[in-house]
Tab-separated table of C-alpha atoms in Angstrom:
chain	number	residue	atom	x	y	z
A	1	UNK	CA	0.000	0.000	0.000
A	2	UNK	CA	1.107	3.548	-0.717
A	3	UNK	CA	1.985	6.614	1.317
A	4	UNK	CA	0.315	9.692	-0.134
A	5	UNK	CA	1.427	13.274	0.397
A	6	UNK	CA	0.172	16.677	-0.654
A	7	UNK	CA	2.945	19.279	-0.774
A	8	UNK	CA	2.456	23.058	-0.533
A	9	UNK	CA	-0.966	22.954	-2.193
A	10	UNK	CA	-2.484	26.336	-3.094
A	11	UNK	CA	-5.717	27.166	-4.884
A	12	UNK	CA	-7.547	30.459	-5.416
A	13	UNK	CA	-11.002	31.209	-6.750
A	14	UNK	CA	-10.797	34.793	-7.932
A	15	UNK	CA	-9.648	36.866	-4.969
A	16	UNK	CA	-10.572	34.155	-2.461
A	17	UNK	CA	-7.745	31.797	-1.358
A	18	UNK	CA	-9.279	28.357	-0.810
A	19	UNK	CA	-5.927	26.727	0.048
A	20	UNK	CA	-2.631	28.395	0.911
A	21	UNK	CA	0.401	26.142	1.262
A	22	UNK	CA	-1.271	22.999	2.630
A	23	UNK	CA	0.901	19.937	3.206
A	24	UNK	CA	-0.518	16.630	4.420
A	25	UNK	CA	0.772	13.056	4.627
A	26	UNK	CA	-1.582	10.065	4.546
A	27	UNK	CA	0.052	6.832	5.656
A	28	UNK	CA	-1.012	3.298	4.693
A	29	UNK	CA	-3.059	1.384	7.236
A	30	UNK	CA	-4.272	4.585	8.907
A	31	UNK	CA	-7.504	6.548	9.196
A	32	UNK	CA	-6.750	10.262	8.911
A	33	UNK	CA	-9.398	12.751	10.018
A	34	UNK	CA	-9.815	16.102	8.268
A	35	UNK	CA	-11.708	18.841	10.113
A	36	UNK	CA	-12.326	22.529	9.616
A	37	UNK	CA	-14.980	25.197	9.480
A	38	UNK	CA	-17.027	25.698	6.323
A	39	UNK	CA	-14.824	27.315	3.711
A	40	UNK	CA	-11.637	26.053	5.387
A	41	UNK	CA	-10.654	24.184	2.210
A	42	UNK	CA	-11.435	20.544	3.057
A	43	UNK	CA	-13.487	19.766	-0.040
A	44	UNK	CA	-11.092	21.649	-2.326
A	45	UNK	CA	-8.153	19.665	-0.950
A	46	UNK	CA	-9.935	16.337	-1.448
A	47	UNK	CA	-11.032	17.318	-4.959
A	48	UNK	CA	-7.390	18.033	-5.795
A	49	UNK	CA	-6.327	14.638	-4.442
A	50	UNK	CA	-9.141	13.033	-6.463
A	51	UNK	CA	-8.110	14.800	-9.665
A	52	UNK	CA	-11.330	16.816	-9.951
A	53	UNK	CA	-9.557	20.146	-9.309
A	54	UNK	CA	-6.078	21.247	-10.347
A	55	UNK	CA	-3.987	23.214	-7.830
A	56	UNK	CA	-2.436	26.567	-8.657
A	57	UNK	CA	0.715	25.518	-6.797
A	58	UNK	CA	2.087	22.400	-5.177
A	59	UNK	CA	1.996	18.726	-6.074
A	60	UNK	CA	0.916	15.229	-5.013
A	61	UNK	CA	3.322	12.410	-4.164
A	62	UNK	CA	2.751	8.652	-4.081
A	63	UNK	CA	5.501	6.779	-2.259
A	64	UNK	CA	7.790	9.773	-2.675
A	65	UNK	CA	7.253	10.165	-6.417
A	66	UNK	CA	5.333	13.036	-7.947
A	67	UNK	CA	2.066	12.210	-9.659
A	68	UNK	CA	-0.145	14.521	-11.695
A	69	UNK	CA	-3.844	13.874	-12.202
A	70	UNK	CA	-5.420	15.455	-15.273
A	71	UNK	CA	-8.822	14.108	-14.234
A	72	UNK	CA	-10.594	11.930	-11.700
A	73	UNK	CA	-10.082	9.009	-14.077
A	74	UNK	CA	-6.325	9.305	-13.483
A	75	UNK	CA	-6.812	9.374	-9.707
A	76	UNK	CA	-9.113	6.343	-9.800
A	77	UNK	CA	-6.547	4.448	-11.870
A	78	UNK	CA	-3.947	5.307	-9.204
A	79	UNK	CA	-6.137	3.837	-6.453
A	80	UNK	CA	-7.994	6.890	-5.099
A	81	UNK	CA	-11.718	6.659	-4.361
A	82	UNK	CA	-14.036	9.454	-3.208
A	83	UNK	CA	-17.450	9.025	-1.576
A	84	UNK	CA	-19.132	12.398	-1.965
A	85	UNK	CA	-21.281	14.073	0.659
A	86	UNK	CA	-24.028	14.143	-1.998
A	87	UNK	CA	-24.158	10.686	-3.564
A	88	UNK	CA	-23.397	10.342	-7.279
A	89	UNK	CA	-25.782	7.529	-8.182
A	90	UNK	CA	-28.266	7.194	-11.034
A	91	UNK	CA	-31.493	6.495	-9.166
A	92	UNK	CA	-33.112	4.577	-12.035
A	93	UNK	CA	-30.104	2.243	-12.427
A	94	UNK	CA	-29.512	-0.938	-10.468
A	95	UNK	CA	-26.599	-1.227	-8.071
A	96	UNK	CA	-24.698	-3.265	-10.649
A	97	UNK	CA	-25.344	-0.686	-13.375
A	98	UNK	CA	-24.167	2.142	-11.125
A	99	UNK	CA	-20.932	0.333	-10.294
A	100	UNK	CA	-20.226	-0.524	-13.923
A	101	UNK	CA	-21.056	2.934	-15.270
A	102	UNK	CA	-18.016	4.026	-17.277
A	103	UNK	CA	-16.261	0.657	-16.887
A	104	UNK	CA	-14.910	-0.683	-20.191
A	105	UNK	CA	-14.792	-4.372	-19.202
A	106	UNK	CA	-17.163	-5.293	-16.350
A	107	UNK	CA	-15.943	-8.113	-14.108
A	108	UNK	CA	-18.746	-9.971	-12.330
A	109	UNK	CA	-16.418	-11.947	-10.063
A	110	UNK	CA	-14.652	-8.811	-8.848
A	111	UNK	CA	-17.998	-7.072	-8.303
A	112	UNK	CA	-19.362	-9.940	-6.228
A	113	UNK	CA	-16.201	-10.153	-4.134
A	114	UNK	CA	-16.380	-6.439	-3.314
A	115	UNK	CA	-20.134	-6.629	-2.688
A	116	UNK	CA	-19.629	-9.501	-0.235
A	117	UNK	CA	-17.283	-7.323	1.839
A	118	UNK	CA	-20.007	-4.681	2.142
A	119	UNK	CA	-22.972	-6.996	2.610
A	120	UNK	CA	-24.410	-5.997	-0.767
A	121	UNK	CA	-24.239	-9.299	-2.648
A	122	UNK	CA	-28.028	-9.625	-2.477
A	123	UNK	CA	-28.658	-6.050	-3.639
A	124	UNK	CA	-26.833	-5.933	-6.955
A	125	UNK	CA	-30.075	-5.963	-8.954
A	126	UNK	CA	-31.891	-3.516	-6.658
A	127	UNK	CA	-32.781	-0.099	-8.081
A	128	UNK	CA	-30.582	2.518	-6.414
A	129	UNK	CA	-33.357	5.068	-5.932
A	130	UNK	CA	-35.325	2.641	-3.763
A	131	UNK	CA	-32.499	1.945	-1.321
A	132	UNK	CA	-32.070	3.494	2.112
A	133	UNK	CA	-29.471	6.199	2.621
A	134	UNK	CA	-27.151	3.823	4.457
A	135	UNK	CA	-27.274	1.247	1.661
A	136	UNK	CA	-26.793	3.947	-0.992
A	137	UNK	CA	-23.647	5.041	0.809
A	138	UNK	CA	-22.364	1.463	0.751
A	139	UNK	CA	-23.015	1.414	-2.997
A	140	UNK	CA	-20.780	4.483	-3.334
A	141	UNK	CA	-18.075	2.681	-1.363
A	142	UNK	CA	-18.637	-0.405	-3.533
A	143	UNK	CA	-17.924	1.699	-6.634
A	144	UNK	CA	-14.561	2.678	-5.148
A	145	UNK	CA	-13.660	-0.844	-4.004
A	146	UNK	CA	-14.584	-2.335	-7.374
A	147	UNK	CA	-12.073	0.064	-8.915
A	148	UNK	CA	-9.534	-1.268	-6.380
A	149	UNK	CA	-9.145	1.913	-4.354
A	150	UNK	CA	-6.454	1.766	-1.683
A	151	UNK	CA	-7.035	5.372	-0.570
A	152	UNK	CA	-10.689	6.066	0.276
A	153	UNK	CA	-11.864	9.647	0.854
A	154	UNK	CA	-15.112	9.855	2.869
A	155	UNK	CA	-16.822	13.276	2.862
A	156	UNK	CA	-19.147	13.743	5.883
A	157	UNK	CA	-20.058	10.042	5.711
A	158	UNK	CA	-22.238	9.800	8.839
A	159	UNK	CA	-24.388	12.890	8.224
A	160	UNK	CA	-27.493	10.893	7.278
A	161	UNK	CA	-26.894	7.566	9.036
A	162	UNK	CA	-28.607	5.999	12.025
A	163	UNK	CA	-26.319	5.107	14.958
A	164	UNK	CA	-26.251	1.415	13.921
A	165	UNK	CA	-25.406	2.399	10.328
A	166	UNK	CA	-22.641	4.709	11.555
A	167	UNK	CA	-21.258	1.898	13.719
A	168	UNK	CA	-21.251	-0.395	10.678
A	169	UNK	CA	-19.399	2.238	8.648
A	170	UNK	CA	-16.805	2.628	11.402
A	171	UNK	CA	-16.317	-1.140	11.494
A	172	UNK	CA	-15.756	-1.235	7.742
A	173	UNK	CA	-13.301	1.687	7.881
A	174	UNK	CA	-11.340	-0.203	10.532
A	175	UNK	CA	-11.408	-3.293	8.308
A	176	UNK	CA	-9.929	-1.255	5.469
A	177	UNK	CA	-7.251	0.051	7.823
A	178	UNK	CA	-6.400	-3.491	8.905
A	179	UNK	CA	-5.992	-4.497	5.249
A	180	UNK	CA	-3.385	-1.751	4.795
A	181	UNK	CA	-5.574	0.721	2.936
A	182	UNK	CA	-5.777	4.409	3.871
A	183	UNK	CA	-8.948	6.317	4.749
A	184	UNK	CA	-9.443	10.092	4.919
A	185	UNK	CA	-12.461	10.878	7.072
A	186	UNK	CA	-13.926	14.381	6.634
A	187	UNK	CA	-16.289	15.301	9.452
A	188	UNK	CA	-17.610	18.122	11.626
A	189	UNK	CA	-18.125	15.754	14.562
A	190	UNK	CA	-15.199	16.118	16.934
A	191	UNK	CA	-15.820	13.083	19.126
A	192	UNK	CA	-16.464	10.961	16.049
A	193	UNK	CA	-13.072	11.935	14.631
A	194	UNK	CA	-11.292	11.119	17.873
A	195	UNK	CA	-13.100	7.795	18.217
A	196	UNK	CA	-12.309	6.543	14.720
A	197	UNK	CA	-9.138	8.214	13.472
A	198	UNK	CA	-5.454	7.612	14.124
A	199	UNK	CA	-4.506	11.207	13.287
A	200	UNK	CA	-6.515	14.375	12.757
A	201	UNK	CA	-5.572	17.435	10.697
A	202	UNK	CA	-7.473	20.690	11.177
A	203	UNK	CA	-7.698	23.249	8.367
A	204	UNK	CA	-8.432	26.903	9.082
A	205	UNK	CA	-8.833	29.535	6.364
A	206	UNK	CA	-7.036	27.395	3.803
A	207	UNK	CA	-4.037	26.481	5.962
A	208	UNK	CA	-3.106	23.619	8.273
A	209	UNK	CA	-3.903	24.829	11.778
A	210	UNK	CA	-2.814	21.662	13.588
A	211	UNK	CA	-2.261	17.931	13.243
A	212	UNK	CA	-2.803	15.666	16.247
A	213	UNK	CA	-2.430	12.042	17.138
A	214	UNK	CA	-6.056	11.252	17.952
A	215	UNK	CA	-5.058	9.467	21.155
A	216	UNK	CA	-3.448	12.679	22.455
A	217	UNK	CA	-6.150	15.215	21.501
A	218	UNK	CA	-9.421	16.302	23.091
A	219	UNK	CA	-12.576	17.760	21.533
A	220	UNK	CA	-11.564	21.130	22.996
A	221	UNK	CA	-8.183	20.912	21.233
A	222	UNK	CA	-9.868	20.321	17.887
A	223	UNK	CA	-12.489	23.015	18.436
A	224	UNK	CA	-9.848	25.596	19.372
A	225	UNK	CA	-7.782	24.746	16.289
A	226	UNK	CA	-10.842	25.014	14.041
A	227	UNK	CA	-11.907	28.449	15.251
A	228	UNK	CA	-8.440	29.936	15.709
A	229	UNK	CA	-8.434	30.469	19.443
A	230	UNK	CA	-11.989	31.806	19.491
A	231	UNK	CA	-14.047	29.835	21.967
A	232	UNK	CA	-16.492	27.555	20.209
A	233	UNK	CA	-19.823	29.283	20.554
A	234	UNK	CA	-22.231	27.728	23.002
A	235	UNK	CA	-25.674	26.811	21.793
A	236	UNK	CA	-27.037	28.260	25.028
A	237	UNK	CA	-29.079	26.973	27.934
A	238	UNK	CA	-32.070	24.678	27.746
A	239	UNK	CA	-34.928	26.091	25.664
A	240	UNK	CA	-37.368	28.380	27.422
A	241	UNK	CA	-40.623	26.794	28.533
A	242	UNK	CA	-43.298	27.040	25.836
A	243	UNK	CA	-46.737	28.501	26.333
A	244	UNK	CA	-49.897	26.511	26.955
A	245	UNK	CA	-51.711	27.390	23.732
A	246	UNK	CA	-51.346	25.200	20.633
A	247	UNK	CA	-49.962	27.223	17.740
A	248	UNK	CA	-49.942	24.326	15.242
A	249	UNK	CA	-52.277	21.318	15.319
A	250	UNK	CA	-52.063	18.402	12.905
A	251	UNK	CA	-54.756	15.715	12.767
A	252	UNK	CA	-54.363	12.460	10.822
A	253	UNK	CA	-52.234	13.993	8.093
A	254	UNK	CA	-51.530	11.636	5.199
A	255	UNK	CA	-49.820	12.237	1.894
A	256	UNK	CA	-48.170	10.314	-0.911
A	257	UNK	CA	-44.753	10.411	-2.492
A	258	UNK	CA	-43.406	9.123	-5.775
A	259	UNK	CA	-43.455	5.548	-4.440
A	260	UNK	CA	-46.896	5.615	-2.812
A	261	UNK	CA	-48.160	6.564	0.643
A	262	UNK	CA	-45.336	8.221	2.596
A	263	UNK	CA	-47.037	9.860	5.595
A	264	UNK	CA	-49.551	7.655	7.354
A	265	UNK	CA	-52.109	9.562	9.380
A	266	UNK	CA	-49.814	11.434	11.781
A	267	UNK	CA	-51.193	13.687	14.514
A	268	UNK	CA	-49.388	16.114	16.813
A	269	UNK	CA	-49.526	19.642	18.120
A	270	UNK	CA	-46.890	22.278	18.790
A	271	UNK	CA	-47.365	25.025	21.351
A	272	UNK	CA	-46.331	28.631	20.927
A	273	UNK	CA	-42.621	28.818	21.732
A	274	UNK	CA	-42.155	25.048	21.582
A	275	UNK	CA	-39.467	23.106	19.723
A	276	UNK	CA	-41.036	19.826	18.613
A	277	UNK	CA	-38.444	17.308	17.426
A	278	UNK	CA	-38.928	14.591	14.823
A	279	UNK	CA	-35.935	12.257	14.519
A	280	UNK	CA	-35.514	9.859	11.630
A	281	UNK	CA	-33.376	8.525	8.814
A	282	UNK	CA	-33.755	10.241	5.447
A	283	UNK	CA	-36.337	8.626	3.197
A	284	UNK	CA	-38.960	7.779	5.807
A	285	UNK	CA	-41.443	10.492	4.934
A	286	UNK	CA	-39.727	13.552	6.409
A	287	UNK	CA	-39.711	15.551	3.183
A	288	UNK	CA	-43.298	14.624	2.367
A	289	UNK	CA	-44.450	15.541	5.886
A	290	UNK	CA	-42.660	18.886	5.775
A	291	UNK	CA	-44.000	19.708	2.315
A	292	UNK	CA	-47.543	18.798	3.359
A	293	UNK	CA	-47.286	21.044	6.421
A	294	UNK	CA	-46.151	24.078	4.427
A	295	UNK	CA	-48.603	23.583	1.566
A	296	UNK	CA	-46.245	22.280	-1.094
A	297	UNK	CA	-47.839	18.811	-1.276
A	298	UNK	CA	-51.549	17.876	-1.282
A	299	UNK	CA	-52.554	15.955	1.832
A	300	UNK	CA	-55.514	14.414	3.593
A	301	UNK	CA	-56.178	15.330	7.203
A	302	UNK	CA	-56.356	18.726	8.859
A	303	UNK	CA	-53.898	21.450	9.892
A	304	UNK	CA	-54.742	24.405	12.170
A	305	UNK	CA	-52.802	27.578	12.890
A	306	UNK	CA	-53.865	29.290	16.130
A	307	UNK	CA	-57.192	27.385	16.173
A	308	UNK	CA	-58.078	28.415	12.605
A	309	UNK	CA	-57.912	26.030	9.641
A	310	UNK	CA	-54.662	26.606	7.770
A	311	UNK	CA	-55.277	27.988	4.268
A	312	UNK	CA	-54.541	25.718	1.329
A	313	UNK	CA	-51.535	26.236	-0.904
A	314	UNK	CA	-47.967	27.364	-0.412
A	315	UNK	CA	-48.447	31.082	-0.936
A	316	UNK	CA	-51.412	31.222	1.433
A	317	UNK	CA	-49.471	29.436	4.167
A	318	UNK	CA	-46.486	31.709	3.627
A	319	UNK	CA	-48.771	34.687	4.105
A	320	UNK	CA	-50.136	33.048	7.254
A	321	UNK	CA	-46.614	32.908	8.720
A	322	UNK	CA	-45.612	29.282	8.055
A	323	UNK	CA	-42.017	29.137	6.749
A	324	UNK	CA	-39.752	26.310	5.659
A	325	UNK	CA	-36.071	25.324	5.732
A	326	UNK	CA	-35.946	22.327	3.349
A	327	UNK	CA	-33.506	19.447	3.612
A	328	UNK	CA	-31.977	20.030	0.173
A	329	UNK	CA	-30.711	23.594	0.121
A	330	UNK	CA	-29.384	23.253	-3.413
A	331	UNK	CA	-32.625	22.060	-5.020
A	332	UNK	CA	-35.392	23.453	-2.850
A	333	UNK	CA	-33.976	26.232	-0.677
A	334	UNK	CA	-31.750	28.375	-2.868
A	335	UNK	CA	-31.448	29.395	-6.509
A	336	UNK	CA	-27.792	28.636	-7.186
A	337	UNK	CA	-27.593	30.726	-10.350
A	338	UNK	CA	-28.825	33.849	-8.548
A	339	UNK	CA	-26.770	36.158	-6.349
A	340	UNK	CA	-26.565	36.121	-2.579
A	341	UNK	CA	-28.663	39.298	-2.506
A	342	UNK	CA	-31.347	37.806	-4.743
A	343	UNK	CA	-31.491	34.671	-2.598
A	344	UNK	CA	-31.748	36.744	0.580
A	345	UNK	CA	-35.133	38.089	-0.530
A	346	UNK	CA	-36.256	35.066	-2.558
A	347	UNK	CA	-40.002	34.608	-2.200
A	348	UNK	CA	-40.477	38.076	-0.725
A	349	UNK	CA	-39.428	40.164	-3.708
A	350	UNK	CA	-42.749	42.035	-3.711
A	351	UNK	CA	-42.355	43.183	-0.099
A	352	UNK	CA	-42.415	46.986	0.324
A	353	UNK	CA	-39.211	46.618	2.355
A	354	UNK	CA	-37.283	45.956	-0.881
A	355	UNK	CA	-39.096	48.397	-3.167
A	356	UNK	CA	-38.707	52.082	-3.958
A	357	UNK	CA	-41.563	54.295	-4.966
A	358	UNK	CA	-42.679	53.187	-8.386
A	359	UNK	CA	-41.972	49.539	-7.601
A	360	UNK	CA	-38.266	49.328	-8.448
A	361	UNK	CA	-36.018	47.206	-6.242
A	362	UNK	CA	-34.182	49.156	-3.544
A	363	UNK	CA	-30.643	47.823	-3.975
A	364	UNK	CA	-29.314	49.741	-0.981
A	365	UNK	CA	-31.953	48.266	1.335
A	366	UNK	CA	-31.224	44.772	0.064
A	367	UNK	CA	-27.475	45.286	0.530
A	368	UNK	CA	-28.049	46.392	4.130
A	369	UNK	CA	-30.219	43.332	4.711
A	370	UNK	CA	-27.534	41.011	3.335
A	371	UNK	CA	-24.904	42.694	5.511
A	372	UNK	CA	-27.089	42.166	8.586
A	373	UNK	CA	-27.617	38.478	7.779
A	374	UNK	CA	-23.909	37.979	7.071
A	375	UNK	CA	-22.876	39.549	10.372
A	376	UNK	CA	-25.476	37.754	12.472
A	377	UNK	CA	-24.782	34.303	11.021
A	378	UNK	CA	-21.122	34.713	9.995
A	379	UNK	CA	-21.917	34.063	6.332
A	380	UNK	CA	-18.620	34.177	4.445
A	381	UNK	CA	-18.900	35.277	0.827
A	382	UNK	CA	-17.048	37.321	-1.798
A	383	UNK	CA	-19.909	39.846	-1.806
A	384	UNK	CA	-23.660	40.251	-2.030
A	385	UNK	CA	-23.521	40.157	-5.831
A	386	UNK	CA	-21.637	36.836	-5.935
A	387	UNK	CA	-23.591	33.817	-7.216
A	388	UNK	CA	-24.753	31.765	-4.254
A	389	UNK	CA	-23.224	28.719	-5.972
A	390	UNK	CA	-19.767	30.132	-5.136
A	391	UNK	CA	-20.428	29.830	-1.385
A	392	UNK	CA	-19.420	26.697	0.501
A	393	UNK	CA	-22.235	24.332	1.416
A	394	UNK	CA	-22.175	25.483	5.014
A	395	UNK	CA	-22.404	29.145	4.089
A	396	UNK	CA	-25.296	28.349	1.762
A	397	UNK	CA	-27.056	26.663	4.687
A	398	UNK	CA	-26.442	29.638	6.960
A	399	UNK	CA	-27.896	31.975	4.339
A	400	UNK	CA	-31.013	29.813	4.026
A	401	UNK	CA	-31.584	29.656	7.796
A	402	UNK	CA	-30.891	33.365	8.196
A	403	UNK	CA	-33.361	34.280	5.453
A	404	UNK	CA	-36.233	32.294	6.957
A	405	UNK	CA	-35.657	33.373	10.560
A	406	UNK	CA	-35.386	37.029	9.537
A	407	UNK	CA	-38.987	36.853	8.324
A	408	UNK	CA	-40.193	36.250	11.908
A	409	UNK	CA	-42.615	33.405	11.123
A	410	UNK	CA	-45.281	32.017	13.452
A	411	UNK	CA	-44.337	28.422	12.602
A	412	UNK	CA	-41.054	27.235	11.104
A	413	UNK	CA	-40.628	23.731	9.693
A	414	UNK	CA	-36.882	23.045	9.582
A	415	UNK	CA	-35.399	19.868	8.106
A	416	UNK	CA	-31.773	19.257	9.130
A	417	UNK	CA	-31.124	23.002	9.534
A	418	UNK	CA	-27.482	22.563	10.594
A	419	UNK	CA	-26.515	19.785	8.207
A	420	UNK	CA	-23.024	20.294	6.773
A	421	UNK	CA	-22.335	23.314	8.991
A	422	UNK	CA	-19.239	23.806	11.181
A	423	UNK	CA	-19.345	23.940	14.972
A	424	UNK	CA	-19.436	27.710	15.339
A	425	UNK	CA	-22.223	28.046	12.774
A	426	UNK	CA	-24.159	25.156	14.328
A	427	UNK	CA	-24.126	27.012	17.633
A	428	UNK	CA	-25.145	30.287	15.973
A	429	UNK	CA	-28.084	28.699	14.133
A	430	UNK	CA	-29.261	26.804	17.199
A	431	UNK	CA	-28.987	29.908	19.336
A	432	UNK	CA	-31.044	31.861	16.789
A	433	UNK	CA	-33.692	29.125	16.728
A	434	UNK	CA	-33.948	29.178	20.513
A	435	UNK	CA	-34.148	32.957	20.587
A	436	UNK	CA	-36.952	32.947	18.016
A	437	UNK	CA	-38.847	30.324	20.014
A	438	UNK	CA	-38.398	32.365	23.190
A	439	UNK	CA	-40.268	35.119	21.328
A	440	UNK	CA	-43.122	32.765	20.416
A	441	UNK	CA	-42.010	30.896	17.283
A	442	UNK	CA	-43.264	27.309	17.057
A	443	UNK	CA	-40.537	25.120	15.559
A	444	UNK	CA	-41.024	21.702	13.982
A	445	UNK	CA	-37.447	20.392	13.916
A	446	UNK	CA	-36.986	17.358	11.666
A	447	UNK	CA	-33.436	16.094	12.048
A	448	UNK	CA	-31.288	12.990	11.830
A	449	UNK	CA	-28.810	14.507	14.326
A	450	UNK	CA	-29.733	13.009	17.684
A	451	UNK	CA	-27.587	15.492	19.593
A	452	UNK	CA	-29.456	18.330	17.894
A	453	UNK	CA	-32.855	16.884	18.770
A	454	UNK	CA	-31.910	16.148	22.379
A	455	UNK	CA	-30.253	19.518	23.016
A	456	UNK	CA	-32.889	21.722	21.395
A	457	UNK	CA	-36.296	20.157	21.779
A	458	UNK	CA	-39.005	20.194	24.425
A	459	UNK	CA	-40.567	16.996	23.088
A	460	UNK	CA	-39.321	14.248	20.784
A	461	UNK	CA	-40.843	11.720	18.390
A	462	UNK	CA	-39.364	9.409	15.750
A	463	UNK	CA	-40.580	8.971	12.176
A	464	UNK	CA	-40.175	5.673	10.355
A	465	UNK	CA	-41.970	4.526	7.214
A	466	UNK	CA	-44.297	7.506	7.475
A	467	UNK	CA	-45.439	6.852	11.052
A	468	UNK	CA	-44.661	8.869	14.178
A	469	UNK	CA	-43.835	7.257	17.497
A	470	UNK	CA	-45.427	8.488	20.666
A	471	UNK	CA	-43.712	11.409	22.408
A	472	UNK	CA	-40.530	10.303	24.163
A	473	UNK	CA	-38.812	11.754	27.220
A	474	UNK	CA	-35.617	13.635	26.421
A	475	UNK	CA	-33.621	11.298	28.645
A	476	UNK	CA	-34.568	8.249	26.570
A	477	UNK	CA	-31.392	6.265	25.723
A	478	UNK	CA	-30.041	7.137	22.260
A	479	UNK	CA	-29.996	3.412	21.493
A	480	UNK	CA	-33.797	3.360	21.779
A	481	UNK	CA	-34.078	6.283	19.370
A	482	UNK	CA	-31.649	4.560	17.012
A	483	UNK	CA	-33.703	1.360	17.033
A	484	UNK	CA	-36.873	3.332	16.350
A	485	UNK	CA	-35.125	5.135	13.489
A	486	UNK	CA	-34.060	1.762	12.088
A	487	UNK	CA	-37.619	0.380	12.318
A	488	UNK	CA	-36.926	-2.266	14.957
A	489	UNK	CA	-40.237	-4.105	15.405
A	490	UNK	CA	-40.179	-4.809	19.164
A	491	UNK	CA	-39.104	-1.238	19.904
A	492	UNK	CA	-41.962	0.124	17.792
A	493	UNK	CA	-44.389	-2.145	19.624
A	494	UNK	CA	-43.252	-0.530	22.863
A	495	UNK	CA	-42.941	3.097	21.750
A	496	UNK	CA	-45.216	3.323	18.704
A	497	UNK	CA	-48.298	5.551	18.442
A	498	UNK	CA	-51.112	4.909	20.882
A	499	UNK	CA	-53.785	5.298	18.193
């Protein structure tokens, strides 16, 4: 197996330095963690190692010899595999077809051998779009193993996994390490990095801030290196007690998705000032439930806002004060081809706040609004006129959350609002959510981050296969929540809905 090294890597995008003299060594038979705030350069560095991006300066070495990748195909041929944060699968293809896409001479024996290692031998003819998130991730890893990767780059691999699925991923990463392969593990989760990795490198503003032996570092060490000596921002105290009056009431809500019924007669209520948590693994009806609540998807059942029937349709519910942070910021939350300023007022362009007399847009007012959002949420960007696509994923997420909270809604439905966001921004977003709820906002928080649910919410339920469990105490063991998220039958018999 090979030792890989990146030497003095630099990359700029216009006036913005993404990487500035980064050097990193990845040894065989080791798991190397890579941490950093959003925009620190992690993804750019991995894209350079994978041949998808060319550096402005510096080079890559394999066993002490320089290598140059003109494309990802060159990197794959050299034994590098990348599992993206957003999976690169063709949903209508089978697992086998996805693995063999672009392969000149498919090898069934090699495919089956790799699939056996990942427990996928029985899924090769399954359609990718019908698989769970955890299985889809294993298909991405299968693609890399089939191509005989000895250096596997994992970008935020546990973001959408249940605890048992994350444990299985950790076990497989350790198996790869034992075989002599190398793994680079990109994560925002400090304890996760220390638990799994042999060494951890922290990037800050495009430079190496620190490299630690994982056995000698603490979460505080990593956090301090990530934020440059600034204390990691606290999410705050426990949420303020909600009021007694129900702000949002949902009765037997049911709706369908592309594959049939996805939300199965769920009922709940959220009080004014309450944070109501719904935990679950992606693909169990969360998106359909959220879209039905905000009027984007037709649904049976009834929804009330402040004891009045909620109006039908998205625009009517927006006007009634029901806002939405969707799970997929790139497809549903932001318009990537528009500027930061245009995205900051998206959906509210007709508001008098952004108009001059005569109806023309007030550019100065919009610029001031963007500056306020950027300061409050630490949104890092080249400028308000920059396309939002040029922002890192975390800064895109902060812009989306900032935009919706700035509109002071009565009810906010938020799906994974801190997904892909660094520790300081996570704390800032959570603090803003709590502050809004202290002023009366009712928050429906749908998240696959158990720590987020347990630290923010007043009450907790779990969604699986379109059903909601009964309300759970916040001190319920995480293993119980994990089993509910995984659809464990006996656990659902004990904690499932009472009606």
